[in-house]
Coordinates of C-alpha atoms in Angstrom, one line a residue:
M1 CA 154.8 98.4 79.7
K2 CA 151.4 99.4 78.5
R3 CA 148.6 97.3 77.1
S4 CA 145.5 98.3 75.1
F5 CA 142.0 97.3 76.2
L6 CA 138.5 97.6 74.6
M7 CA 135.8 99.0 76.8
A8 CA 132.5 97.6 75.5
F9 CA 129.4 98.8 77.3
L10 CA 126.1 97.1 77.0
G11 CA 122.9 99.0 76.4
L12 CA 121.5 99.5 79.9
I13 CA 118.3 100.8 81.4
W14 CA 118.8 104.2 83.1
L15 CA 115.7 105.7 84.7
G16 CA 113.5 104.3 82.1
S17 CA 115.5 104.9 79.0
Y18 CA 118.3 103.0 77.2
V19 CA 121.8 104.2 77.5
H20 CA 124.3 103.0 74.9
A21 CA 127.9 103.9 75.5
S22 CA 130.3 103.9 72.6
I23 CA 133.1 101.4 72.2
C24 CA 136.4 103.2 73.2
E25 CA 140.0 102.1 73.3
Y26 CA 142.4 103.3 76.0
E27 CA 145.9 102.7 77.1
Y28 CA 146.2 101.6 80.7
P29 CA 149.4 101.3 82.7
A30 CA 150.2 98.0 84.4
F31 CA 148.6 97.6 87.8
E32 CA 150.7 96.2 90.7
P33 CA 148.6 95.1 93.7
E34 CA 151.5 95.9 95.9
T35 CA 151.2 99.6 95.2
K36 CA 147.8 99.6 96.9
V37 CA 146.5 102.3 94.4
V38 CA 144.3 102.0 91.4
D39 CA 144.4 105.0 89.1
I40 CA 141.9 104.8 86.3
P41 CA 142.3 107.7 83.8
C42 CA 138.9 107.4 82.2
I43 CA 135.7 105.5 82.7
D44 CA 133.3 106.4 79.9
F45 CA 129.8 106.7 81.2
M46 CA 126.9 108.6 79.5
S47 CA 129.3 110.4 77.2
Q48 CA 131.4 111.7 80.1
C49 CA 134.9 110.7 81.1
Y50 CA 135.5 110.0 84.8
H51 CA 138.9 109.8 86.4
V52 CA 138.8 107.5 89.4
V53 CA 141.4 106.8 92.1
I54 CA 141.0 103.9 94.4
S55 CA 143.3 102.7 97.2
I56 CA 143.4 99.3 98.9
D57 CA 143.9 99.2 102.6
D58 CA 145.8 96.6 104.7
K59 CA 142.6 94.5 105.0
N60 CA 142.1 94.4 101.2
R61 CA 139.2 96.8 101.2
L62 CA 138.7 99.1 98.3
I63 CA 138.5 102.7 99.3
L64 CA 137.1 105.3 96.9
E65 CA 139.6 108.2 97.1
E66 CA 138.6 110.4 94.2
V67 CA 136.0 110.7 91.4
E68 CA 136.5 113.5 88.9
D69 CA 134.5 114.3 85.8
V70 CA 137.3 115.3 83.5
G71 CA 134.9 115.5 80.5
A72 CA 132.6 118.1 82.0
S73 CA 132.6 121.8 81.3
V74 CA 132.6 122.6 85.0
P75 CA 134.5 121.0 87.9
T76 CA 132.9 118.1 89.6
S77 CA 133.4 116.3 92.9
A78 CA 132.6 113.0 94.6
L79 CA 129.7 113.4 97.1
E80 CA 131.2 111.0 99.5
A81 CA 134.2 108.7 99.8
S82 CA 133.3 105.3 101.0
V83 CA 134.7 102.0 101.9
V84 CA 133.4 99.2 99.7
P85 CA 133.6 95.5 100.0
F86 CA 136.6 93.4 100.6
V87 CA 138.5 92.0 97.6
D88 CA 140.7 89.0 97.0
F89 CA 142.9 89.5 94.0
D90 CA 142.4 85.8 93.1
A91 CA 138.8 86.6 92.5
M92 CA 140.0 88.4 89.3
V93 CA 137.3 91.1 89.6
L94 CA 137.2 94.3 91.6
H95 CA 133.6 95.3 92.0
I96 CA 132.9 99.0 92.9
P97 CA 129.2 99.1 93.9
E98 CA 128.8 102.8 93.3
L99 CA 130.7 105.9 92.0
R100 CA 128.9 109.2 92.3
V101 CA 129.7 112.6 90.9
Q102 CA 127.9 115.9 91.2
Q103 CA 128.7 119.2 89.4
N104 CA 129.8 122.0 91.6
N105 CA 127.7 124.6 89.8
G106 CA 124.6 124.1 92.0
D107 CA 123.1 121.5 89.7
P108 CA 121.5 118.9 92.1
S109 CA 121.6 116.0 89.6
V110 CA 123.9 113.1 90.4
S111 CA 125.4 110.6 88.1
A112 CA 125.9 107.2 89.7
F113 CA 127.2 103.9 88.3
S114 CA 128.9 100.7 89.4
V115 CA 132.0 99.4 87.8
D116 CA 133.6 95.9 87.4
L117 CA 137.4 96.0 86.9
N118 CA 138.7 92.8 85.5
I119 CA 142.2 91.8 86.7
L120 CA 144.3 90.4 83.9
P121 CA 147.5 88.8 85.2
A122 CA 150.5 88.5 82.8
K123 CA 153.8 86.9 83.2
E124 CA 155.6 90.2 84.2
E125 CA 152.8 92.6 85.2
T126 CA 149.1 92.7 86.1
F127 CA 146.7 94.8 84.0
L128 CA 143.2 96.2 84.7
E129 CA 140.4 96.0 82.1
I130 CA 137.3 98.0 82.6
G131 CA 134.4 95.6 82.4
K132 CA 130.7 96.2 83.1
V133 CA 129.6 99.7 83.8
T134 CA 126.1 99.7 85.2
P135 CA 123.9 102.8 86.0
V136 CA 122.4 102.8 89.5
A137 CA 119.9 105.1 91.1
A138 CA 121.9 107.8 93.1
S139 CA 122.3 106.8 95.7
N140 CA 121.3 103.2 96.6
V141 CA 124.6 102.6 98.4
C142 CA 126.2 105.7 99.8
G143 CA 123.1 107.7 100.7
G144 CA 120.2 109.7 99.2
T145 CA 117.9 109.0 96.3
E146 CA 117.3 110.7 93.0
G147 CA 113.7 111.2 92.3
N148 CA 111.5 108.4 93.3
D149 CA 113.5 105.6 91.7
T150 CA 114.3 104.0 95.1
N151 CA 113.9 100.5 93.6
S152 CA 116.1 101.0 90.6
Q153 CA 118.1 97.8 90.1
N154 CA 121.7 97.3 89.6
S155 CA 122.2 94.6 87.0
S156 CA 125.3 93.4 88.8
N157 CA 123.3 92.2 91.8
S158 CA 123.3 88.6 90.6
S159 CA 126.8 88.5 89.2
V160 CA 129.0 90.1 91.8
H161 CA 132.5 88.6 92.2
L162 CA 134.1 89.4 95.5
S163 CA 135.8 87.5 98.3
P164 CA 134.1 87.6 101.7
T165 CA 135.1 89.6 104.7
T166 CA 138.5 88.9 106.4
E167 CA 137.5 90.6 109.7
D168 CA 137.7 88.7 113.0
Y169 CA 134.1 89.7 113.8
I170 CA 131.0 90.5 111.8
V171 CA 127.8 92.3 112.7
V172 CA 124.6 91.7 110.8
A173 CA 121.8 94.2 111.2
Y174 CA 118.2 94.4 109.9
N175 CA 114.8 95.7 110.6
D176 CA 112.4 93.4 112.5
L177 CA 109.5 93.6 109.9
G178 CA 111.0 94.8 106.7
M179 CA 108.7 97.8 106.5
H180 CA 107.1 100.1 109.1
C181 CA 104.2 102.4 108.3
M182 CA 103.4 105.7 109.9
N183 CA 101.0 108.7 109.4
Q184 CA 102.6 111.8 108.1
D185 CA 99.8 113.9 109.6
H186 CA 98.6 113.1 113.2
S187 CA 96.4 116.1 113.7
I188 CA 93.1 114.2 113.0
L189 CA 93.8 110.5 113.1
S190 CA 96.8 108.5 114.1
L191 CA 97.1 104.9 112.8
L192 CA 100.8 104.3 113.5
P193 CA 103.5 106.6 115.0
P194 CA 107.1 106.8 113.8
Y195 CA 108.3 103.7 115.4
N196 CA 111.0 101.5 113.9
T197 CA 113.1 98.7 115.4
L198 CA 116.6 97.8 114.5
V199 CA 118.1 94.4 115.3
A200 CA 121.6 93.1 115.1
Q201 CA 123.6 89.9 115.9
V202 CA 127.4 89.7 116.4
I203 CA 129.4 86.7 115.3
K204 CA 133.1 85.9 115.9
R205 CA 134.5 84.3 112.8
G206 CA 136.4 81.0 113.1
E207 CA 136.5 77.4 112.3
D208 CA 133.5 77.1 114.6
P209 CA 132.0 80.6 114.6
E210 CA 130.6 82.0 117.9
I211 CA 127.6 84.2 118.6
I212 CA 128.8 87.1 120.8
S213 CA 126.6 88.8 123.3
N214 CA 128.8 89.6 126.3
G215 CA 131.7 92.0 126.3
V216 CA 130.5 94.1 123.3
T217 CA 128.4 97.2 122.9
L218 CA 126.5 98.1 119.8
E219 CA 125.8 101.7 118.6
Y220 CA 123.5 102.8 115.8
R221 CA 123.0 106.0 113.9
L222 CA 120.8 107.1 110.9
L223 CA 122.9 108.4 108.1
E224 CA 120.5 110.2 105.8
N225 CA 117.7 111.3 108.2
T226 CA 119.1 113.0 111.3
T227 CA 116.4 115.5 111.9
C228 CA 113.0 113.7 111.9
Q229 CA 111.8 115.6 108.8
G230 CA 108.2 115.6 107.6
S231 CA 106.0 114.7 110.5
N232 CA 103.9 116.7 113.0
F233 CA 103.8 113.7 115.4
W234 CA 105.4 115.6 118.3
D235 CA 102.8 118.3 118.1
Y236 CA 100.1 115.8 119.1
V237 CA 102.0 113.1 121.0
F238 CA 100.7 114.1 124.4
D239 CA 97.0 114.1 123.2
L240 CA 97.6 110.7 121.5
F241 CA 99.8 108.8 124.0
G242 CA 99.7 110.9 127.1
K243 CA 103.5 111.4 126.9
D244 CA 105.3 114.8 126.6
I245 CA 108.5 113.7 124.8
P246 CA 111.1 115.9 123.1
F247 CA 111.2 116.4 119.4
C248 CA 112.9 113.5 117.5
T249 CA 112.6 111.2 120.5
G250 CA 110.5 108.1 120.1
L251 CA 107.9 106.5 122.4
T252 CA 110.6 104.2 123.9
G253 CA 113.1 107.1 124.5
N254 CA 115.3 106.1 121.6
S255 CA 116.3 108.7 119.0
L256 CA 118.0 108.6 115.7
Q257 CA 121.3 107.5 117.2
G258 CA 122.2 105.7 120.4
Q259 CA 123.1 102.4 122.0
M260 CA 121.4 99.1 121.3
E261 CA 120.0 96.9 124.1
L262 CA 121.1 93.3 124.6
R263 CA 118.1 90.8 124.6
G264 CA 119.3 87.2 124.7
D265 CA 121.9 87.0 122.0
R266 CA 120.7 89.8 119.8
F267 CA 120.8 93.6 120.2
F268 CA 117.7 95.8 119.7
A269 CA 117.0 99.5 119.3
E270 CA 113.2 99.7 119.5
G271 CA 111.0 102.6 118.7
I272 CA 113.4 104.6 116.6
P273 CA 111.4 107.6 115.3
V274 CA 112.8 107.7 111.8
T275 CA 110.6 109.3 109.1
P276 CA 110.8 108.7 105.3
F277 CA 112.5 111.9 104.5
N278 CA 116.2 112.8 104.0
D279 CA 117.5 115.9 105.8
D280 CA 117.0 117.8 102.5
G281 CA 113.3 116.9 102.6
S282 CA 113.4 114.4 99.7
F283 CA 111.3 111.3 100.1
N284 CA 113.3 108.2 101.0
P285 CA 111.5 105.1 102.4
Y286 CA 114.7 103.2 102.7
P287 CA 117.2 105.3 104.8
L288 CA 120.4 103.7 105.9
A289 CA 121.5 103.0 109.4
E290 CA 125.0 102.3 110.5
V291 CA 125.6 99.8 113.3
V292 CA 129.0 99.6 115.0
A293 CA 130.1 96.8 117.4
K294 CA 132.8 97.8 120.0
D295 CA 134.7 96.0 122.7
A296 CA 132.9 97.0 125.9
A297 CA 136.2 97.3 127.9
T298 CA 138.4 99.2 125.4
G299 CA 136.0 100.8 123.0
Q300 CA 137.9 99.3 120.1
V301 CA 135.7 98.8 117.0
L302 CA 135.2 95.2 116.2
A303 CA 132.9 95.4 113.2
S304 CA 130.5 97.7 111.5
T305 CA 127.7 97.4 108.9
Q306 CA 125.0 99.4 107.2
T307 CA 121.4 98.3 106.7
V308 CA 118.1 99.7 105.5
I309 CA 115.7 100.9 108.2
P310 CA 112.4 101.0 106.1
I311 CA 109.7 103.5 106.8
S312 CA 106.8 104.9 104.7
Y313 CA 103.7 107.0 105.1
E314 CA 102.4 105.8 101.7
M315 CA 99.0 104.3 102.8
N316 CA 96.9 106.0 100.1
C317 CA 93.7 106.3 102.0
Q318 CA 92.8 109.2 99.6
K319 CA 92.5 106.7 96.7
C320 CA 89.0 105.7 98.0
H321 CA 88.2 108.3 100.6
G322 CA 89.1 111.4 98.7
G323 CA 91.2 114.4 99.6
T324 CA 94.9 114.8 99.6
G325 CA 95.8 112.0 102.0
G326 CA 96.3 114.4 104.9
S327 CA 93.9 115.9 107.5
D328 CA 91.1 116.3 105.0
T329 CA 91.1 112.5 104.1
M330 CA 91.4 111.6 107.8
T331 CA 88.4 113.8 108.7
T332 CA 86.3 112.1 106.0
I333 CA 87.3 108.7 107.4
L334 CA 86.2 109.7 110.9
K335 CA 82.9 111.1 109.7
L336 CA 82.2 107.8 107.9
H337 CA 83.1 105.9 111.0
D338 CA 80.7 108.1 113.1
Q339 CA 78.0 107.5 110.6
K340 CA 78.3 103.7 110.5
E341 CA 79.3 103.0 114.1
G342 CA 77.4 105.7 116.0
T343 CA 80.6 107.3 117.4
S344 CA 81.6 111.0 117.6
L345 CA 85.2 110.8 116.7
A346 CA 85.3 113.7 114.2
T347 CA 84.6 116.2 116.9
N348 CA 87.2 114.8 119.3
T349 CA 90.4 114.9 117.5
P350 CA 93.2 113.7 117.4
V351 CA 92.1 110.1 117.5
L352 CA 94.4 107.1 118.2
C353 CA 92.8 104.1 116.5
Q354 CA 94.3 101.8 119.2
D355 CA 92.4 103.5 122.0
C356 CA 89.5 101.3 120.9
H357 CA 91.0 98.7 118.6
A358 CA 93.4 96.2 120.1
D359 CA 96.8 96.1 118.3
P360 CA 99.7 93.9 119.3
A361 CA 102.0 96.2 117.3
L362 CA 101.6 98.9 119.9
N363 CA 100.8 96.5 122.8
A364 CA 97.3 98.1 122.8
K365 CA 94.6 96.1 124.6
G366 CA 91.7 97.9 123.0
V367 CA 88.1 97.8 124.2
S368 CA 86.3 94.5 124.8
G369 CA 83.8 93.7 122.1
I370 CA 85.4 95.9 119.5
P371 CA 87.4 94.0 116.8
N372 CA 91.2 94.4 116.8
L373 CA 92.6 96.8 114.3
S374 CA 93.7 94.3 111.7
L375 CA 90.3 92.7 111.7
A376 CA 88.5 96.0 111.5
T377 CA 90.6 97.2 108.6
H378 CA 91.0 94.0 106.6
G379 CA 87.5 92.7 107.4
K380 CA 85.8 96.0 106.4
H381 CA 87.7 96.4 103.2
A382 CA 87.3 92.8 102.1
G383 CA 83.6 93.5 101.7
V384 CA 83.9 96.5 99.3
S385 CA 83.8 96.4 95.6
P386 CA 86.1 96.7 93.8
Q387 CA 88.3 95.0 96.4
P388 CA 91.5 97.0 97.3
T389 CA 94.9 95.6 96.4
C390 CA 97.6 95.4 99.0
Y391 CA 99.4 98.5 97.7
D392 CA 96.2 100.5 97.9
C393 CA 96.7 100.6 101.7
H394 CA 100.3 99.4 102.3
P395 CA 103.4 101.1 101.0
G396 CA 102.9 101.4 98.0
P397 CA 103.3 102.5 94.4
Q398 CA 106.5 104.4 95.2
T399 CA 107.8 102.4 98.2
Q400 CA 107.1 98.9 96.9
C401 CA 107.7 97.4 100.3
L402 CA 107.7 93.8 99.0
R403 CA 111.1 93.8 97.3
T404 CA 112.5 90.3 97.6
D405 CA 113.8 89.0 94.3
I406 CA 113.2 85.3 95.2
E407 CA 111.3 83.6 92.5
G408 CA 107.7 82.8 93.4
M409 CA 107.7 85.3 96.4
Q410 CA 107.1 88.5 94.5
T411 CA 103.5 89.1 95.3
C412 CA 102.0 89.6 98.8
E413 CA 99.5 86.8 98.2
N414 CA 102.2 84.2 97.8
C415 CA 102.7 84.3 101.6
H416 CA 99.7 86.2 103.0
G417 CA 96.8 84.9 100.8
T418 CA 94.1 87.1 99.4
L419 CA 92.4 89.9 101.3
E420 CA 89.4 87.8 101.9
Q421 CA 91.5 84.9 103.1
M422 CA 93.3 87.2 105.6
A423 CA 90.0 88.6 106.8
Q424 CA 88.5 85.2 107.3
G425 CA 91.6 84.0 109.2
L426 CA 91.1 87.0 111.6
R427 CA 87.4 86.3 112.0
N428 CA 88.4 82.7 112.9
G429 CA 90.5 84.0 115.8
R430 CA 94.0 84.4 114.4
T431 CA 96.0 87.0 116.4
P432 CA 97.6 89.6 114.1
W433 CA 101.4 90.1 114.3
L434 CA 101.7 87.0 116.5
E435 CA 100.5 84.3 114.1
E436 CA 102.0 84.8 110.7
P437 CA 103.0 82.8 107.6
K438 CA 105.7 80.2 108.1
C439 CA 108.6 79.2 105.8
S440 CA 107.5 75.6 106.0
Q441 CA 104.2 76.4 104.2
C442 CA 106.3 76.2 101.1
H443 CA 109.7 74.8 102.1
Q444 CA 109.8 71.1 103.1
G445 CA 112.0 69.5 105.6
S446 CA 112.5 69.5 109.4
E447 CA 115.6 71.8 109.0
I448 CA 113.2 74.6 107.9
D449 CA 110.2 74.1 110.1
T450 CA 110.4 76.5 113.0
G451 CA 107.3 75.3 114.7
N452 CA 105.1 78.0 116.1
E453 CA 108.0 80.5 116.3
L454 CA 107.6 83.6 114.2
Y455 CA 110.2 84.0 111.5
R456 CA 111.6 87.2 113.1
N457 CA 112.1 85.3 116.3
A458 CA 113.2 81.9 115.0
K459 CA 116.7 80.4 115.0
G460 CA 118.3 78.1 112.5
H461 CA 121.9 77.1 111.6
H462 CA 123.9 76.8 114.9
G463 CA 121.5 79.1 116.7
V464 CA 121.8 82.0 114.3
Y465 CA 118.6 83.8 113.8
C466 CA 116.8 83.3 110.5
E467 CA 116.8 87.1 109.9
T468 CA 120.6 87.2 110.3
C469 CA 121.1 84.9 107.4
H470 CA 118.1 85.6 105.2
Y471 CA 117.5 89.3 106.1
E472 CA 114.3 91.0 107.1
P473 CA 110.8 90.0 106.0
H474 CA 109.6 91.4 102.6
A475 CA 113.3 91.9 101.5
W476 CA 114.8 88.5 101.9
W477 CA 118.1 88.3 100.0
P478 CA 118.4 88.7 97.1
S479 CA 116.4 91.9 97.1
K480 CA 115.4 94.1 94.1
L481 CA 116.7 97.1 96.1
D482 CA 120.4 97.5 95.8
R483 CA 121.0 98.9 99.2
D484 CA 119.3 95.9 100.8
N485 CA 121.9 93.7 99.1
Q486 CA 125.0 95.6 100.0
Q487 CA 125.4 94.0 103.5
A488 CA 125.3 90.5 102.0
I489 CA 127.7 91.5 99.2
T490 CA 130.2 92.9 101.8
L491 CA 130.0 89.8 103.9
Q492 CA 130.2 87.0 101.4
G493 CA 130.9 88.5 97.9
G494 CA 127.4 88.4 96.5
T495 CA 123.7 88.7 97.4
G496 CA 121.6 85.9 98.7
P497 CA 121.3 84.2 102.1
L498 CA 124.5 84.2 104.1
G499 CA 126.3 81.0 103.1
S500 CA 124.7 80.7 99.7
V501 CA 127.6 82.4 98.1
S502 CA 130.4 81.7 100.5
C503 CA 130.6 80.1 104.0
L504 CA 133.5 82.4 104.7
A505 CA 131.2 85.2 105.8
C506 CA 131.3 83.5 109.2
H507 CA 133.7 80.6 108.9
T508 CA 137.5 81.0 108.3
S509 CA 137.6 77.9 106.2
V510 CA 134.9 76.1 104.2
P511 CA 133.4 73.2 106.3
D512 CA 133.4 69.7 105.0
G513 CA 130.4 67.7 103.8
D514 CA 126.8 68.7 104.1
E515 CA 127.3 70.9 107.1
G516 CA 125.6 74.0 105.6
P517 CA 122.3 75.5 106.7
H518 CA 119.2 73.5 106.3
G519 CA 121.1 70.3 105.4
L520 CA 122.7 72.0 102.4
G521 CA 126.3 71.6 101.3
A522 CA 129.0 74.1 101.7
N523 CA 128.4 77.4 100.0
G524 CA 124.7 76.4 99.3
S525 CA 125.8 73.6 97.0
K526 CA 122.4 71.9 97.3
T527 CA 118.9 73.4 97.1
S528 CA 115.9 72.6 99.2
E529 CA 112.6 71.7 97.6
S530 CA 110.2 74.7 97.5
D531 CA 107.1 75.8 95.7
H532 CA 106.8 79.5 96.2
G533 CA 104.6 80.0 93.2
E534 CA 101.6 77.8 94.1
K535 CA 101.1 77.7 97.8
K536 CA 99.4 80.6 99.6
A537 CA 99.0 81.3 103.3
K538 CA 95.5 80.9 104.7
I539 CA 96.4 82.8 107.9
G540 CA 98.5 85.6 106.5
D541 CA 98.3 89.3 107.4
D542 CA 99.9 92.2 105.6
D543 CA 101.0 93.7 108.9
D544 CA 104.1 91.5 109.3

């Protein structure tokens, strides 16, 4: 039995231009879930016909088996097969976050799109209808980027229909700060080394979920940057830090893959020397890291996840100080410092700023009587005209490190205040990195107030860390960046704080009553009062 379906594609934004796909009619065979295979003869995207084969494993995960461009003049192939989120057939939609194809004729361009397949049950058989087809930047899910469109949005972010995970364990991973900065060139001046920290928490699912710390090991590896591309840091590391460390090893001894360290009930990999370049040399400030939790006794994989480990050198000093942003710009800055402060730094390179300026980020004590690094930089630049914006110094026009899509939190000033407010707070004695904006500045209620504890160290619902449910700073779920959202989508069927879409990310059944996080009902059925748009922090700092 066959049934005819219309594929109607909306006009969608694709790299700045509108793409209108024509309305086509196809004949699709009936789909039986028991066969565990979905064979789609043609998905029409950008005037090309793509043949897609998907299988469904025993845990109801969709596995991309094959993508073939049958409408192209030359053969094509999928760049990478991937496991995508769990699916419950009762959800009536199979959401495939990304399909990618690349021609085999040497053309480096990649076509990438997400697809919603609507499940249409009938009395005798079940049919598939191709629903929404959405362009995405290749690749915000499976790896790599095309051009600089790292923040290209997938319009399905807010309307994903999936069931949550059915695994016995979950692991949630994130970066501690939501963005790390580094110099690309360290030959003259080093502000920050390649130094990134990955954090993870393991939860055993159940009626009463349990945070797991004993009996498990966690391993991590970078997926797109495995070679520490694009930095001369290791040529100058001994002069800067007095350490002679091997190439692609960080200041803590960690590399781009390894085992995470248990601290309390979370796991850490501190000082990962990731750089913002893929192995092919392309700029990527949001590389993916894979984290795998294993049984310590047997080595059995309990759970795995992928998360963004953000890093960028986009500090744009050249915008005001001239040059290319490399050694010439850094030399100009040191000469200006010598002129104004009576130092002789320009003739004694390379210079590590933290040798004189205290900086909790590197646990640097500095020199007594000299302002800490945050006060020196923010205080100095608050007094110039025109006053710099946050992205004049922090990553940046391409990186766009503040990427949360929460209403009222989409400017740095919403949490950190203005540059002058930050500078004044530092002059008044605020300790950078250790005294930062608090959620309770906008959100009301005792369930949200974490006291003096930093967000990145604070706990909430049943002892789960705030970052575990809400994700890393500057990218709180939902994020404008697709690859930030994929972890939440995999765990609960949609983006947003864990529990806002489904309690079944951690619970095996939906709790009764108002037992959700922060006094909310199950599945985020109530919302707390907040005022993101009006309140601004008076103690904020761009560093965290």
